């Protein structure tokens, strides 16, 4: 098959606001080498991590919430400094376009992959790189991926748009639940419950037969309950003390002490985000005297995403996708995402 020499897509040219995103029609189409697959992107989800990387929020110099970064950072990617220009996009659903030697896939198969791609490094057995951060991602017509990182979802009853909404949100959520040991009968509290990761965590925790409560705004409470939550708390309301076996947190910020107090003695707190602010205040006595376990969760073992693929192919999970946008309208999609206008996920179409 003859491929075009160039493709359309979005370059991130530096850390900054939406003006750092540049639409281009002359991006070279990558050629797959041994063990690589060139995927034609069918759809790509919008995530907090795309915006965090764009604004440089991962820099340790940033102490504020994600909506208050001044962009004056140099090393703001997951793994530190990025190589610009970078094609972002950690949520991929695509079709095999061309395979390199030994890649093991065939043209026409539908594929996806996790955002966290395992790349062990000396001294870092849990090392990984992130699609759309350390390597180019899905915000273009084509994406080059190592065959070992790809999963076949051709048989899934879900649409391309549905699948593109799963890797980051559901991968993060499943990893949080796994690390915290959520099982049947557990009382689980989930912050940011109307967002992509939050709604995924609600759905997946309910699949584990846990009793789920979500923290969300009143306007989106019914959406959270429809995904499997038994009840909700307003995001500014006080939480009950000593109530939950597990807290799943993607928000952080000033309400963090109440999350720790909401745990039962021996409870588990798992965190994978801090959109309300990364700097929190803790009374260590409330942690160690009550035997609270804290899990910082980013690395995802392959079996976590493998379970999601099985659920996708069986049609047992389905993300809430509120809106789709042409890829060229990425700035508007990210603005809507940050404004929290819509529950669940937003998806871009190349």
mmCIF file with all atom_site columns, C-alpha atoms in Angstrom, residues 59-175:
data_model
loop_
_atom_site.group_PDB
_atom_site.id
_atom_site.type_symbol
_atom_site.label_atom_id
_atom_site.label_alt_id
_atom_site.label_comp_id
_atom_site.label_asym_id
_atom_site.label_entity_id
_atom_site.label_seq_id
_atom_site.pdbx_PDB_ins_code
_atom_site.Cartn_x
_atom_site.Cartn_y
_atom_site.Cartn_z
_atom_site.occupancy
_atom_site.B_iso_or_equiv
_atom_site.pdbx_formal_charge
_atom_site.auth_seq_id
_atom_site.auth_comp_id
_atom_site.auth_asym_id
_atom_site.auth_atom_id
_atom_site.pdbx_PDB_model_num
ATOM 1   C CA . UNK A 1 59  ? 6.900   20.430 36.545 1.00 0.00 ? 59  UNK A CA 1
ATOM 2   C CA . UNK A 1 60  ? 7.768   20.356 40.277 1.00 0.00 ? 60  UNK A CA 1
ATOM 3   C CA . UNK A 1 61  ? 7.961   24.154 40.043 1.00 0.00 ? 61  UNK A CA 1
ATOM 4   C CA . UNK A 1 62  ? 4.167   24.278 39.605 1.00 0.00 ? 62  UNK A CA 1
ATOM 5   C CA . UNK A 1 63  ? 2.254   24.383 42.899 1.00 0.00 ? 63  UNK A CA 1
ATOM 6   C CA . UNK A 1 64  ? -1.203  25.427 41.694 1.00 0.00 ? 64  UNK A CA 1
ATOM 7   C CA . UNK A 1 65  ? -4.344  23.849 40.287 1.00 0.00 ? 65  UNK A CA 1
ATOM 8   C CA . UNK A 1 66  ? -4.368  23.067 36.579 1.00 0.00 ? 66  UNK A CA 1
ATOM 9   C CA . UNK A 1 67  ? -6.367  26.203 35.718 1.00 0.00 ? 67  UNK A CA 1
ATOM 10  C CA . UNK A 1 68  ? -3.816  28.559 37.302 1.00 0.00 ? 68  UNK A CA 1
ATOM 11  C CA . UNK A 1 69  ? -0.485  27.720 35.648 1.00 0.00 ? 69  UNK A CA 1
ATOM 12  C CA . UNK A 1 70  ? 1.516   30.614 34.187 1.00 0.00 ? 70  UNK A CA 1
ATOM 13  C CA . UNK A 1 71  ? 3.299   28.345 31.643 1.00 0.00 ? 71  UNK A CA 1
ATOM 14  C CA . UNK A 1 72  ? 6.770   29.577 32.624 1.00 0.00 ? 72  UNK A CA 1
ATOM 15  C CA . UNK A 1 73  ? 8.277   26.089 32.882 1.00 0.00 ? 73  UNK A CA 1
ATOM 16  C CA . UNK A 1 74  ? 10.910  24.218 30.925 1.00 0.00 ? 74  UNK A CA 1
ATOM 17  C CA . UNK A 1 75  ? 10.472  20.581 31.982 1.00 0.00 ? 75  UNK A CA 1
ATOM 18  C CA . UNK A 1 76  ? 6.735   20.044 32.259 1.00 0.00 ? 76  UNK A CA 1
ATOM 19  C CA . UNK A 1 77  ? 6.147   16.587 30.750 1.00 0.00 ? 77  UNK A CA 1
ATOM 20  C CA . UNK A 1 78  ? 5.543   13.289 32.502 1.00 0.00 ? 78  UNK A CA 1
ATOM 21  C CA . UNK A 1 79  ? 9.204   12.403 32.215 1.00 0.00 ? 79  UNK A CA 1
ATOM 22  C CA . UNK A 1 80  ? 10.632  15.927 32.454 1.00 0.00 ? 80  UNK A CA 1
ATOM 23  C CA . UNK A 1 81  ? 11.601  18.006 29.436 1.00 0.00 ? 81  UNK A CA 1
ATOM 24  C CA . UNK A 1 82  ? 9.774   17.274 26.183 1.00 0.00 ? 82  UNK A CA 1
ATOM 25  C CA . UNK A 1 83  ? 11.167  17.246 22.664 1.00 0.00 ? 83  UNK A CA 1
ATOM 26  C CA . UNK A 1 84  ? 9.201   19.803 20.641 1.00 0.00 ? 84  UNK A CA 1
ATOM 27  C CA . UNK A 1 85  ? 7.334   19.704 18.387 1.00 0.00 ? 85  UNK A CA 1
ATOM 28  C CA . UNK A 1 86  ? 5.332   16.840 19.881 1.00 0.00 ? 86  UNK A CA 1
ATOM 29  C CA . UNK A 1 87  ? 2.113   15.243 18.662 1.00 0.00 ? 87  UNK A CA 1
ATOM 30  C CA . UNK A 1 88  ? 0.011   14.729 21.786 1.00 0.00 ? 88  UNK A CA 1
ATOM 31  C CA . UNK A 1 89  ? -2.895  12.353 22.287 1.00 0.00 ? 89  UNK A CA 1
ATOM 32  C CA . UNK A 1 90  ? -2.791  9.438  24.715 1.00 0.00 ? 90  UNK A CA 1
ATOM 33  C CA . UNK A 1 91  ? -6.140  7.879  23.756 1.00 0.00 ? 91  UNK A CA 1
ATOM 34  C CA . UNK A 1 92  ? -5.922  5.877  20.538 1.00 0.00 ? 92  UNK A CA 1
ATOM 35  C CA . UNK A 1 93  ? -8.409  3.901  18.512 1.00 0.00 ? 93  UNK A CA 1
ATOM 36  C CA . UNK A 1 94  ? -7.202  3.147  15.027 1.00 0.00 ? 94  UNK A CA 1
ATOM 37  C CA . UNK A 1 95  ? -6.935  0.804  12.090 1.00 0.00 ? 95  UNK A CA 1
ATOM 38  C CA . UNK A 1 96  ? -3.784  -1.007 11.004 1.00 0.00 ? 96  UNK A CA 1
ATOM 39  C CA . UNK A 1 97  ? -2.455  0.779  7.927  1.00 0.00 ? 97  UNK A CA 1
ATOM 40  C CA . UNK A 1 98  ? 1.017   -0.718 7.535  1.00 0.00 ? 98  UNK A CA 1
ATOM 41  C CA . UNK A 1 99  ? 3.132   -3.151 9.549  1.00 0.00 ? 99  UNK A CA 1
ATOM 42  C CA . UNK A 1 100 ? 6.853   -3.480 9.933  1.00 0.00 ? 100 UNK A CA 1
ATOM 43  C CA . UNK A 1 101 ? 8.731   -6.803 9.836  1.00 0.00 ? 101 UNK A CA 1
ATOM 44  C CA . UNK A 1 102 ? 7.686   -9.135 12.642 1.00 0.00 ? 102 UNK A CA 1
ATOM 45  C CA . UNK A 1 103 ? 4.902   -6.871 13.898 1.00 0.00 ? 103 UNK A CA 1
ATOM 46  C CA . UNK A 1 104 ? 2.276   -9.617 13.879 1.00 0.00 ? 104 UNK A CA 1
ATOM 47  C CA . UNK A 1 105 ? -0.789  -7.576 12.873 1.00 0.00 ? 105 UNK A CA 1
ATOM 48  C CA . UNK A 1 106 ? -2.712  -7.403 9.602  1.00 0.00 ? 106 UNK A CA 1
ATOM 49  C CA . UNK A 1 107 ? -4.049  -4.463 7.627  1.00 0.00 ? 107 UNK A CA 1
ATOM 50  C CA . UNK A 1 108 ? -7.585  -3.563 8.675  1.00 0.00 ? 108 UNK A CA 1
ATOM 51  C CA . UNK A 1 109 ? -7.448  -4.756 12.279 1.00 0.00 ? 109 UNK A CA 1
ATOM 52  C CA . UNK A 1 110 ? -8.811  -2.306 14.836 1.00 0.00 ? 110 UNK A CA 1
ATOM 53  C CA . UNK A 1 111 ? -6.391  -1.589 17.675 1.00 0.00 ? 111 UNK A CA 1
ATOM 54  C CA . UNK A 1 112 ? -5.930  0.395  20.848 1.00 0.00 ? 112 UNK A CA 1
ATOM 55  C CA . UNK A 1 113 ? -3.213  0.729  23.459 1.00 0.00 ? 113 UNK A CA 1
ATOM 56  C CA . UNK A 1 114 ? -2.657  2.070  26.981 1.00 0.00 ? 114 UNK A CA 1
ATOM 57  C CA . UNK A 1 115 ? -1.340  5.582  27.456 1.00 0.00 ? 115 UNK A CA 1
ATOM 58  C CA . UNK A 1 116 ? 1.401   4.226  29.754 1.00 0.00 ? 116 UNK A CA 1
ATOM 59  C CA . UNK A 1 117 ? 3.761   2.153  27.626 1.00 0.00 ? 117 UNK A CA 1
ATOM 60  C CA . UNK A 1 118 ? 6.180   -0.049 29.574 1.00 0.00 ? 118 UNK A CA 1
ATOM 61  C CA . UNK A 1 119 ? 9.804   0.819  28.937 1.00 0.00 ? 119 UNK A CA 1
ATOM 62  C CA . UNK A 1 120 ? 11.947  -0.528 31.808 1.00 0.00 ? 120 UNK A CA 1
ATOM 63  C CA . UNK A 1 121 ? 14.989  1.595  32.482 1.00 0.00 ? 121 UNK A CA 1
ATOM 64  C CA . UNK A 1 122 ? 18.066  0.759  34.561 1.00 0.00 ? 122 UNK A CA 1
ATOM 65  C CA . UNK A 1 123 ? 17.216  1.422  38.196 1.00 0.00 ? 123 UNK A CA 1
ATOM 66  C CA . UNK A 1 124 ? 13.528  1.951  37.396 1.00 0.00 ? 124 UNK A CA 1
ATOM 67  C CA . UNK A 1 125 ? 11.759  -1.415 37.077 1.00 0.00 ? 125 UNK A CA 1
ATOM 68  C CA . UNK A 1 126 ? 8.409   0.367  36.827 1.00 0.00 ? 126 UNK A CA 1
ATOM 69  C CA . UNK A 1 127 ? 9.624   2.752  34.143 1.00 0.00 ? 127 UNK A CA 1
ATOM 70  C CA . UNK A 1 128 ? 7.311   3.762  31.328 1.00 0.00 ? 128 UNK A CA 1
ATOM 71  C CA . UNK A 1 129 ? 6.858   6.356  28.640 1.00 0.00 ? 129 UNK A CA 1
ATOM 72  C CA . UNK A 1 130 ? 3.576   8.065  27.851 1.00 0.00 ? 130 UNK A CA 1
ATOM 73  C CA . UNK A 1 131 ? 1.931   8.119  24.445 1.00 0.00 ? 131 UNK A CA 1
ATOM 74  C CA . UNK A 1 132 ? 1.674   11.753 23.418 1.00 0.00 ? 132 UNK A CA 1
ATOM 75  C CA . UNK A 1 133 ? 4.365   12.846 25.861 1.00 0.00 ? 133 UNK A CA 1
ATOM 76  C CA . UNK A 1 134 ? 7.670   11.029 25.384 1.00 0.00 ? 134 UNK A CA 1
ATOM 77  C CA . UNK A 1 135 ? 6.594   9.751  21.941 1.00 0.00 ? 135 UNK A CA 1
ATOM 78  C CA . UNK A 1 136 ? 4.127   11.081 19.373 1.00 0.00 ? 136 UNK A CA 1
ATOM 79  C CA . UNK A 1 137 ? 0.493   10.216 19.980 1.00 0.00 ? 137 UNK A CA 1
ATOM 80  C CA . UNK A 1 138 ? -2.923  10.174 18.376 1.00 0.00 ? 138 UNK A CA 1
ATOM 81  C CA . UNK A 1 139 ? -3.625  13.838 17.514 1.00 0.00 ? 139 UNK A CA 1
ATOM 82  C CA . UNK A 1 140 ? -2.845  13.242 13.848 1.00 0.00 ? 140 UNK A CA 1
ATOM 83  C CA . UNK A 1 141 ? -4.023  11.092 10.957 1.00 0.00 ? 141 UNK A CA 1
ATOM 84  C CA . UNK A 1 142 ? -1.478  8.368  11.700 1.00 0.00 ? 142 UNK A CA 1
ATOM 85  C CA . UNK A 1 143 ? 0.315   7.108  14.803 1.00 0.00 ? 143 UNK A CA 1
ATOM 86  C CA . UNK A 1 144 ? 3.366   4.822  14.997 1.00 0.00 ? 144 UNK A CA 1
ATOM 87  C CA . UNK A 1 145 ? 3.235   2.289  17.850 1.00 0.00 ? 145 UNK A CA 1
ATOM 88  C CA . UNK A 1 146 ? 5.298   -0.696 18.956 1.00 0.00 ? 146 UNK A CA 1
ATOM 89  C CA . UNK A 1 147 ? 3.370   -3.882 18.177 1.00 0.00 ? 147 UNK A CA 1
ATOM 90  C CA . UNK A 1 148 ? 3.901   -5.199 21.710 1.00 0.00 ? 148 UNK A CA 1
ATOM 91  C CA . UNK A 1 149 ? 1.934   -2.227 23.077 1.00 0.00 ? 149 UNK A CA 1
ATOM 92  C CA . UNK A 1 150 ? -1.145  -2.780 20.886 1.00 0.00 ? 150 UNK A CA 1
ATOM 93  C CA . UNK A 1 151 ? -4.338  -4.744 21.589 1.00 0.00 ? 151 UNK A CA 1
ATOM 94  C CA . UNK A 1 152 ? -6.859  -6.042 19.050 1.00 0.00 ? 152 UNK A CA 1
ATOM 95  C CA . UNK A 1 153 ? -10.381 -4.711 19.617 1.00 0.00 ? 153 UNK A CA 1
ATOM 96  C CA . UNK A 1 154 ? -11.773 -5.607 16.200 1.00 0.00 ? 154 UNK A CA 1
ATOM 97  C CA . UNK A 1 155 ? -14.419 -7.836 17.784 1.00 0.00 ? 155 UNK A CA 1
ATOM 98  C CA . UNK A 1 156 ? -15.640 -5.268 20.305 1.00 0.00 ? 156 UNK A CA 1
ATOM 99  C CA . UNK A 1 157 ? -19.252 -4.102 19.871 1.00 0.00 ? 157 UNK A CA 1
ATOM 100 C CA . UNK A 1 158 ? -18.126 -0.627 20.938 1.00 0.00 ? 158 UNK A CA 1
ATOM 101 C CA . UNK A 1 159 ? -17.713 2.113  18.355 1.00 0.00 ? 159 UNK A CA 1
ATOM 102 C CA . UNK A 1 160 ? -14.369 3.681  17.453 1.00 0.00 ? 160 UNK A CA 1
ATOM 103 C CA . UNK A 1 161 ? -15.405 6.741  19.451 1.00 0.00 ? 161 UNK A CA 1
ATOM 104 C CA . UNK A 1 162 ? -16.232 4.617  22.501 1.00 0.00 ? 162 UNK A CA 1
ATOM 105 C CA . UNK A 1 163 ? -12.903 2.810  22.357 1.00 0.00 ? 163 UNK A CA 1
ATOM 106 C CA . UNK A 1 164 ? -10.999 6.075  21.987 1.00 0.00 ? 164 UNK A CA 1
ATOM 107 C CA . UNK A 1 165 ? -12.591 7.235  25.250 1.00 0.00 ? 165 UNK A CA 1
ATOM 108 C CA . UNK A 1 166 ? -11.316 4.258  27.265 1.00 0.00 ? 166 UNK A CA 1
ATOM 109 C CA . UNK A 1 167 ? -7.495  3.934  27.477 1.00 0.00 ? 167 UNK A CA 1
ATOM 110 C CA . UNK A 1 168 ? -6.545  6.852  29.705 1.00 0.00 ? 168 UNK A CA 1
ATOM 111 C CA . UNK A 1 169 ? -9.719  7.225  31.791 1.00 0.00 ? 169 UNK A CA 1
ATOM 112 C CA . UNK A 1 170 ? -10.533 3.559  32.280 1.00 0.00 ? 170 UNK A CA 1
ATOM 113 C CA . UNK A 1 171 ? -6.874  2.538  32.484 1.00 0.00 ? 171 UNK A CA 1
ATOM 114 C CA . UNK A 1 172 ? -6.274  5.066  35.253 1.00 0.00 ? 172 UNK A CA 1
ATOM 115 C CA . UNK A 1 173 ? -9.473  4.061  37.040 1.00 0.00 ? 173 UNK A CA 1
ATOM 116 C CA . UNK A 1 174 ? -8.822  0.320  36.850 1.00 0.00 ? 174 UNK A CA 1
ATOM 117 C CA . UNK A 1 175 ? -5.292  0.853  38.098 1.00 0.00 ? 175 UNK A CA 1
#
